[in-house]
mmCIF file of N, CA, C and O in Angstrom:
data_model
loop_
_atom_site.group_PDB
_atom_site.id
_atom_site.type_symbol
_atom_site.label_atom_id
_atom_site.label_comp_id
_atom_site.label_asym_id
_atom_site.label_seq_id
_atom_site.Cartn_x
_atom_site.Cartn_y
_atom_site.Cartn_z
ATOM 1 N N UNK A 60 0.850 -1.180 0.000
ATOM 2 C CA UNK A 60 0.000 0.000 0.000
ATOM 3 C C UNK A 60 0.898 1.247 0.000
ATOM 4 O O UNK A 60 1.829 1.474 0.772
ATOM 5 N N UNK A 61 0.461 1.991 -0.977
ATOM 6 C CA UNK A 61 1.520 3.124 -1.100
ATOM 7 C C UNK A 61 0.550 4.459 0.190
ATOM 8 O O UNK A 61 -0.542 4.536 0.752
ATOM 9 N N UNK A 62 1.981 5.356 0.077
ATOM 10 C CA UNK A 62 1.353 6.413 1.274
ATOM 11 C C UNK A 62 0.763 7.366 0.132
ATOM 12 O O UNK A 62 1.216 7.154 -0.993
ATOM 13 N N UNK A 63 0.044 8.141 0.232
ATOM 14 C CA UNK A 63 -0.180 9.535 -0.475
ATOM 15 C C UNK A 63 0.617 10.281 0.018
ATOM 16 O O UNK A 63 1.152 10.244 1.126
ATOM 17 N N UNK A 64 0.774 11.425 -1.328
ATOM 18 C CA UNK A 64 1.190 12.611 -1.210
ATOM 19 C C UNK A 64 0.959 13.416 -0.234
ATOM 20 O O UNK A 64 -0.215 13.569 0.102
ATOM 21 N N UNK A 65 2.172 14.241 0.575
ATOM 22 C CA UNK A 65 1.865 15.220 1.050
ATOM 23 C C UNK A 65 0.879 16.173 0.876
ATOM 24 O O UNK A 65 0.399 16.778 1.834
ATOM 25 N N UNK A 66 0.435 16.411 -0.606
ATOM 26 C CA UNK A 66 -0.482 17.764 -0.753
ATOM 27 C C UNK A 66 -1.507 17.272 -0.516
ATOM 28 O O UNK A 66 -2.542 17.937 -0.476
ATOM 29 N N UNK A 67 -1.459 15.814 -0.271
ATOM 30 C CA UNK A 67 -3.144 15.556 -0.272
ATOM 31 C C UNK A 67 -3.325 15.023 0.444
ATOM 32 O O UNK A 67 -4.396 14.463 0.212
ATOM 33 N N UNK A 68 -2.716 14.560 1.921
ATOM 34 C CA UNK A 68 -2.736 14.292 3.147
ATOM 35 C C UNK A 68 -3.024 15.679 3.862
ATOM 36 O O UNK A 68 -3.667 15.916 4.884
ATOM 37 N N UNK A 69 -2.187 16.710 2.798
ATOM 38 C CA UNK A 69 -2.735 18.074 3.926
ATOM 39 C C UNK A 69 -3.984 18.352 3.754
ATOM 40 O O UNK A 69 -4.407 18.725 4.849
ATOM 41 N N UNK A 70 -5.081 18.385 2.726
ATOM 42 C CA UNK A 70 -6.319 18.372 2.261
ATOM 43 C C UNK A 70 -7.209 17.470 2.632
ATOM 44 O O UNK A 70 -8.425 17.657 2.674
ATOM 45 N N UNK A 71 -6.570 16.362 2.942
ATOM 46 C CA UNK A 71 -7.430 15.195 4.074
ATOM 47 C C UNK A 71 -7.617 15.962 5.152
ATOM 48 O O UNK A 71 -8.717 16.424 5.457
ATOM 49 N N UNK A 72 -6.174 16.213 6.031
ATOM 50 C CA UNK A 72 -6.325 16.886 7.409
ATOM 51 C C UNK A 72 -7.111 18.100 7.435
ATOM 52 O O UNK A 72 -7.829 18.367 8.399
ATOM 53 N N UNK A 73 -6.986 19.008 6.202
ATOM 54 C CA UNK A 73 -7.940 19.884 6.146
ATOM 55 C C UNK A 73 -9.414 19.710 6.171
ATOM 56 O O UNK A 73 -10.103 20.463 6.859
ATOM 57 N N UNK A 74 -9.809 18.990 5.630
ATOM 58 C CA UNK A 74 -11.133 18.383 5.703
ATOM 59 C C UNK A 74 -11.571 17.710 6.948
ATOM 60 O O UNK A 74 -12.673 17.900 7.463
ATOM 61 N N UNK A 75 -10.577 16.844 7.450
ATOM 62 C CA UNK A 75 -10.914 16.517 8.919
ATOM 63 C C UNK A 75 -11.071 17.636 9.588
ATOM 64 O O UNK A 75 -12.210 17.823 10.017
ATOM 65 N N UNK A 76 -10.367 18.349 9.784
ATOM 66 C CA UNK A 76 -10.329 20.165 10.739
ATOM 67 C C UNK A 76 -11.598 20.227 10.421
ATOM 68 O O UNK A 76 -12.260 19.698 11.315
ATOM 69 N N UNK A 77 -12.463 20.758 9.281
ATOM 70 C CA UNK A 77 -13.463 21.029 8.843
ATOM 71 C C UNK A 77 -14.850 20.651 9.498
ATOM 72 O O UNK A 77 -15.866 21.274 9.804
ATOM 73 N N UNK A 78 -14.463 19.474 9.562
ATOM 74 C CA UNK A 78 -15.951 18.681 9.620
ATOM 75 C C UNK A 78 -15.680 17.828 11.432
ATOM 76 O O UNK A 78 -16.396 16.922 11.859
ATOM 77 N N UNK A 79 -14.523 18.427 12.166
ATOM 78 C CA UNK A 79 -14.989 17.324 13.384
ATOM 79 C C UNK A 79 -15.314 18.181 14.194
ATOM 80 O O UNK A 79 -15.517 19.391 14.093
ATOM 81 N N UNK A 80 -15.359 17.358 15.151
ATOM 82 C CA UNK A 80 -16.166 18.497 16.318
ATOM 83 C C UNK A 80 -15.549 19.299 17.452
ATOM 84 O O UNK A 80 -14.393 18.943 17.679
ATOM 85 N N UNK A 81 -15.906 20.086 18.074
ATOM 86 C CA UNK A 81 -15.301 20.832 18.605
ATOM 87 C C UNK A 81 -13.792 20.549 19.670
ATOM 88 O O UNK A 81 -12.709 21.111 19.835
ATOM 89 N N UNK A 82 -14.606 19.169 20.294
ATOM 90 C CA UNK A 82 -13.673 19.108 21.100
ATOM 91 C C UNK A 82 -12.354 18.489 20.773
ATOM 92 O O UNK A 82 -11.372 18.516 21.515
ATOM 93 N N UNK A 83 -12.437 17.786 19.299
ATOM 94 C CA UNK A 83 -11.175 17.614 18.539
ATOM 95 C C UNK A 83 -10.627 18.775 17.652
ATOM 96 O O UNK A 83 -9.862 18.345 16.789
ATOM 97 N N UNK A 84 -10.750 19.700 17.632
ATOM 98 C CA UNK A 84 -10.658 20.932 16.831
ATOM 99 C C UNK A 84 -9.097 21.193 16.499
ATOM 100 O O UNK A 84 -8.437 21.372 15.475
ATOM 101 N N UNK A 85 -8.745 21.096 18.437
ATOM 102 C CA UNK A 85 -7.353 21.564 18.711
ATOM 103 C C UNK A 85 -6.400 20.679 17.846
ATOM 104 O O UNK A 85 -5.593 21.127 17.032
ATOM 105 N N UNK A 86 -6.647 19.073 18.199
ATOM 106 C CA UNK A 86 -5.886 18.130 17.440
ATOM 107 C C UNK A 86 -5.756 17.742 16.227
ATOM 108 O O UNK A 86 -4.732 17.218 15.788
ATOM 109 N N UNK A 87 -7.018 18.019 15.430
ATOM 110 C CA UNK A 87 -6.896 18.180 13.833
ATOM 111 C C UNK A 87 -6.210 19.052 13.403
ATOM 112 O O UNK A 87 -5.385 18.678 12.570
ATOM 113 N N UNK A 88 -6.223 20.316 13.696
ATOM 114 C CA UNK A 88 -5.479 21.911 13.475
ATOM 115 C C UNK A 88 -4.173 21.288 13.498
ATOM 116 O O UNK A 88 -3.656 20.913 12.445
ATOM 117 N N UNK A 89 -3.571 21.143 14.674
ATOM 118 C CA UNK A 89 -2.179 20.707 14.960
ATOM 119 C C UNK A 89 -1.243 19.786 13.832
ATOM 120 O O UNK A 89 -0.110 19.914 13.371
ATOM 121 N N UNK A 90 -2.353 18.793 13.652
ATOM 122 C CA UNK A 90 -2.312 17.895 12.247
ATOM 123 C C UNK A 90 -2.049 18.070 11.150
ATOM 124 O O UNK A 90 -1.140 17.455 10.592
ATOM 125 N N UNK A 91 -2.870 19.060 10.505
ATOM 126 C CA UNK A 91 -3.338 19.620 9.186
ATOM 127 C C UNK A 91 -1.862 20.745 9.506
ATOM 128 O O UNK A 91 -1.148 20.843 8.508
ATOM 129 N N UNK A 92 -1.514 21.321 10.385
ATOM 130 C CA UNK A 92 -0.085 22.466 10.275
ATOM 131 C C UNK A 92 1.222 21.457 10.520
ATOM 132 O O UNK A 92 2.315 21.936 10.217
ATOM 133 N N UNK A 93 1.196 20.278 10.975
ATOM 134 C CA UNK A 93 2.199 19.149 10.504
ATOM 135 C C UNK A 93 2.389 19.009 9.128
ATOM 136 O O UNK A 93 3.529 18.953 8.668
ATOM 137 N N UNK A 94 1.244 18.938 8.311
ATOM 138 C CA UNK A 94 1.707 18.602 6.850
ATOM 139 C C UNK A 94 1.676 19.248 5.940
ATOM 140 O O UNK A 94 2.374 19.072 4.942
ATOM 141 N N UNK A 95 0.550 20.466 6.158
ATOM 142 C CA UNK A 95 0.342 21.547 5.113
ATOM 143 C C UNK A 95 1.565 22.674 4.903
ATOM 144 O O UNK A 95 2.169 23.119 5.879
ATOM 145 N N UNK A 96 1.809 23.007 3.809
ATOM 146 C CA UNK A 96 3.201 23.916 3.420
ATOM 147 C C UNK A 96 2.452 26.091 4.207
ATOM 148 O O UNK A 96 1.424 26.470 4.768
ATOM 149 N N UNK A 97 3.345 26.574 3.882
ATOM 150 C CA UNK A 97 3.349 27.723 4.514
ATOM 151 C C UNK A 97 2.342 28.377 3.278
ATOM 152 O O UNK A 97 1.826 29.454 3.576
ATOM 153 N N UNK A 98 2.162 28.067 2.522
ATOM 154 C CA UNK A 98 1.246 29.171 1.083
ATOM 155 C C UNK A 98 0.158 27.960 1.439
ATOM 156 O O UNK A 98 -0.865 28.643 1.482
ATOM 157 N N UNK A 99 -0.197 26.845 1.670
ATOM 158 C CA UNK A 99 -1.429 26.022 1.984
ATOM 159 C C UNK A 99 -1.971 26.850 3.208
ATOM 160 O O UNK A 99 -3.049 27.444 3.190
ATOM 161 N N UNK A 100 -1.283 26.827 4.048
ATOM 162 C CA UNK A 100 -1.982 27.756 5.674
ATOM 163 C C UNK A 100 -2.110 29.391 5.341
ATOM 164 O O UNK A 100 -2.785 30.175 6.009
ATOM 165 N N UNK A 101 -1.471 29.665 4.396
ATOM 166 C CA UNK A 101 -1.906 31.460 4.035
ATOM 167 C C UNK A 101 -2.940 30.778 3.210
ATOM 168 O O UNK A 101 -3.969 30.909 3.873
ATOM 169 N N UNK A 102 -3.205 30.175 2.214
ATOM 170 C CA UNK A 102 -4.492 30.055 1.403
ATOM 171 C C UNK A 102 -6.021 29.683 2.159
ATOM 172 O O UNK A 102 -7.066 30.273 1.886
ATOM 173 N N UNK A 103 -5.858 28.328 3.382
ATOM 174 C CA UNK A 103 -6.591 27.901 3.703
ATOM 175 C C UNK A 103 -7.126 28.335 5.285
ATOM 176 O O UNK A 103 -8.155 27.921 5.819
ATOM 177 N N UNK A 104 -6.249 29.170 5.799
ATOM 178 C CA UNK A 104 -6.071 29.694 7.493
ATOM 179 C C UNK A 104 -7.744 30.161 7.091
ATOM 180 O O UNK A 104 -8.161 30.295 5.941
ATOM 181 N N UNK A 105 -8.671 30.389 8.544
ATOM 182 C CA UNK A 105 -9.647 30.607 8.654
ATOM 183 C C UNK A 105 -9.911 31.099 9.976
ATOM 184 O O UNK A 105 -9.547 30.292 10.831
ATOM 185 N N UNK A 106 -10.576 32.466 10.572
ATOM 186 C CA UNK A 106 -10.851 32.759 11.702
ATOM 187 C C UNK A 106 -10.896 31.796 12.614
ATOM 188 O O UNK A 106 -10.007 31.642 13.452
ATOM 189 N N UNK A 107 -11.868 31.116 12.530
ATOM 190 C CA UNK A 107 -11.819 29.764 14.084
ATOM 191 C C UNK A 107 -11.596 28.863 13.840
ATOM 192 O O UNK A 107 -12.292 27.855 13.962
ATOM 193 N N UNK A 108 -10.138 29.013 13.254
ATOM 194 C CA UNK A 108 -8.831 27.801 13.300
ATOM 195 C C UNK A 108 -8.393 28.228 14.297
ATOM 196 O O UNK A 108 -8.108 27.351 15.112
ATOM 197 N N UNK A 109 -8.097 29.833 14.784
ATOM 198 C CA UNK A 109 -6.917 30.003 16.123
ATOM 199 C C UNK A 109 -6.453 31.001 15.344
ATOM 200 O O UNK A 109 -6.815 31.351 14.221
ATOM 201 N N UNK A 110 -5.417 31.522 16.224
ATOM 202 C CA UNK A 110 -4.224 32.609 15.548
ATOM 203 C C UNK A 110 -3.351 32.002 14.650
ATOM 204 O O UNK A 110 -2.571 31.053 14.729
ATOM 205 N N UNK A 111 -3.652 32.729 13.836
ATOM 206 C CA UNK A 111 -2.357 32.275 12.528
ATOM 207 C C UNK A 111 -0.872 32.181 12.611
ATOM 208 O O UNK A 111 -0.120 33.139 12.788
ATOM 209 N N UNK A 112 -0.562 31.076 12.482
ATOM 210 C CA UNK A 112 0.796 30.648 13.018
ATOM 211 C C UNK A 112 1.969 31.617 12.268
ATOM 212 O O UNK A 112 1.909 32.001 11.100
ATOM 213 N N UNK A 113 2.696 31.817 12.920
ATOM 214 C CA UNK A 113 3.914 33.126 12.415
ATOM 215 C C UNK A 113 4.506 32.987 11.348
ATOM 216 O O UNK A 113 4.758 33.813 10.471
ATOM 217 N N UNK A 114 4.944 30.918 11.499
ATOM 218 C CA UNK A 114 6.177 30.449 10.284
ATOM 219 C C UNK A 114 5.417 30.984 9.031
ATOM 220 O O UNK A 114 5.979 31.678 8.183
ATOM 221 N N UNK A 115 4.085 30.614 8.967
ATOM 222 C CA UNK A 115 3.222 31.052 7.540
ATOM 223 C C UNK A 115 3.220 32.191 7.030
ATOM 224 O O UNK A 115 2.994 32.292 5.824
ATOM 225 N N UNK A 116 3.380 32.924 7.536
ATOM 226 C CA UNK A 116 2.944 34.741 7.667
ATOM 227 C C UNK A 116 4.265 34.871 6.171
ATOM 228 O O UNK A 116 5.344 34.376 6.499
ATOM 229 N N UNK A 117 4.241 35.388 4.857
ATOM 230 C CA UNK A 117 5.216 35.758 4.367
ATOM 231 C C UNK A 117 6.331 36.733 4.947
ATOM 232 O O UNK A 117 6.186 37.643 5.764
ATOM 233 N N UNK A 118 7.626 36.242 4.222
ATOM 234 C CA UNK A 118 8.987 36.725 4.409
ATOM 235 C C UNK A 118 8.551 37.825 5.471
ATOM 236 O O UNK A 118 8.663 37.850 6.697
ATOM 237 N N UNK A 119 7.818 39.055 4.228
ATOM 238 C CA UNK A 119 8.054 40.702 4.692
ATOM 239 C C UNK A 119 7.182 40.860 5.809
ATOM 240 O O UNK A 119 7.638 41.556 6.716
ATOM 241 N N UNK A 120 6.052 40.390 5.966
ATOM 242 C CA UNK A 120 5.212 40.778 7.378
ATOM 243 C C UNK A 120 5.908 39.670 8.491
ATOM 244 O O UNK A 120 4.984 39.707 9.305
ATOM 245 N N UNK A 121 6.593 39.001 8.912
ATOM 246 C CA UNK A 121 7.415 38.836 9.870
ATOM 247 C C UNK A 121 8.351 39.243 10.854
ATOM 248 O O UNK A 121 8.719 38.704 11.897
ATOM 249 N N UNK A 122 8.734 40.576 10.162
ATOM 250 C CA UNK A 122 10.225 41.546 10.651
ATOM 251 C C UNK A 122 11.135 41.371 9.851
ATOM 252 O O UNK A 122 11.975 42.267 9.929
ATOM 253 N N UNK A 123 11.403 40.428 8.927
ATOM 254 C CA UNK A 123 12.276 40.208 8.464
ATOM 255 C C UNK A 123 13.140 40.956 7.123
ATOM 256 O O UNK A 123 12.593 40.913 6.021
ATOM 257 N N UNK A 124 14.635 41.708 7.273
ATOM 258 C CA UNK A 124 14.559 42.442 5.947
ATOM 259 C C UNK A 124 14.507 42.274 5.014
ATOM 260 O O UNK A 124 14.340 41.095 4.703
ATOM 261 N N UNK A 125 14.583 43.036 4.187
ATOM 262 C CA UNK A 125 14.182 42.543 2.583
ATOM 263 C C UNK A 125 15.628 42.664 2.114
ATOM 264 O O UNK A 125 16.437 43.106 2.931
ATOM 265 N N UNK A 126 16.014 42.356 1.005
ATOM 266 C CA UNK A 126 17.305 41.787 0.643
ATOM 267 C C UNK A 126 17.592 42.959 -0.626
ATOM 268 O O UNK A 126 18.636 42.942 -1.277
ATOM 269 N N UNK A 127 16.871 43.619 -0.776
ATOM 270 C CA UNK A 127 16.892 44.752 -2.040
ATOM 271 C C UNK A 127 17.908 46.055 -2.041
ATOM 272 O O UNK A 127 17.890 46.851 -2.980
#
């Protein structure tokens, strides 16, 4: 049995986040930011997921300088 892809293990976990219930909320989230890439969590982040995790946040809204 082969594993799936990352992009679509993160879209599973996303969908789990989605649809379970509250009191698993915390542990799906946690899940779905294990596998999903940093432009998946800027595309898919949603108010009552939680605060938007920092690593995601692009380069320039981080503090970080710009190289120009």
């Amino acid at each position: 049995m082969s594993e799936l892809p990352r992009a679509q293990r993160a879209m599973r976990a996303l969908q789990r986040l989605r649809y379970c219930g509250v009191q698993y909320r915390r542990q799906a989230y946690d899940e779905w930011l294990g596998v999903a890439t940093p432009g998946e969590v800027r595309k898919y982040h949603q108010g009552w997921m939680g605060k938007f995790p920092q690593w995601a946040m692009p380069t320039n809204q981080r503090g970080l300088k710009d190289e120009t």
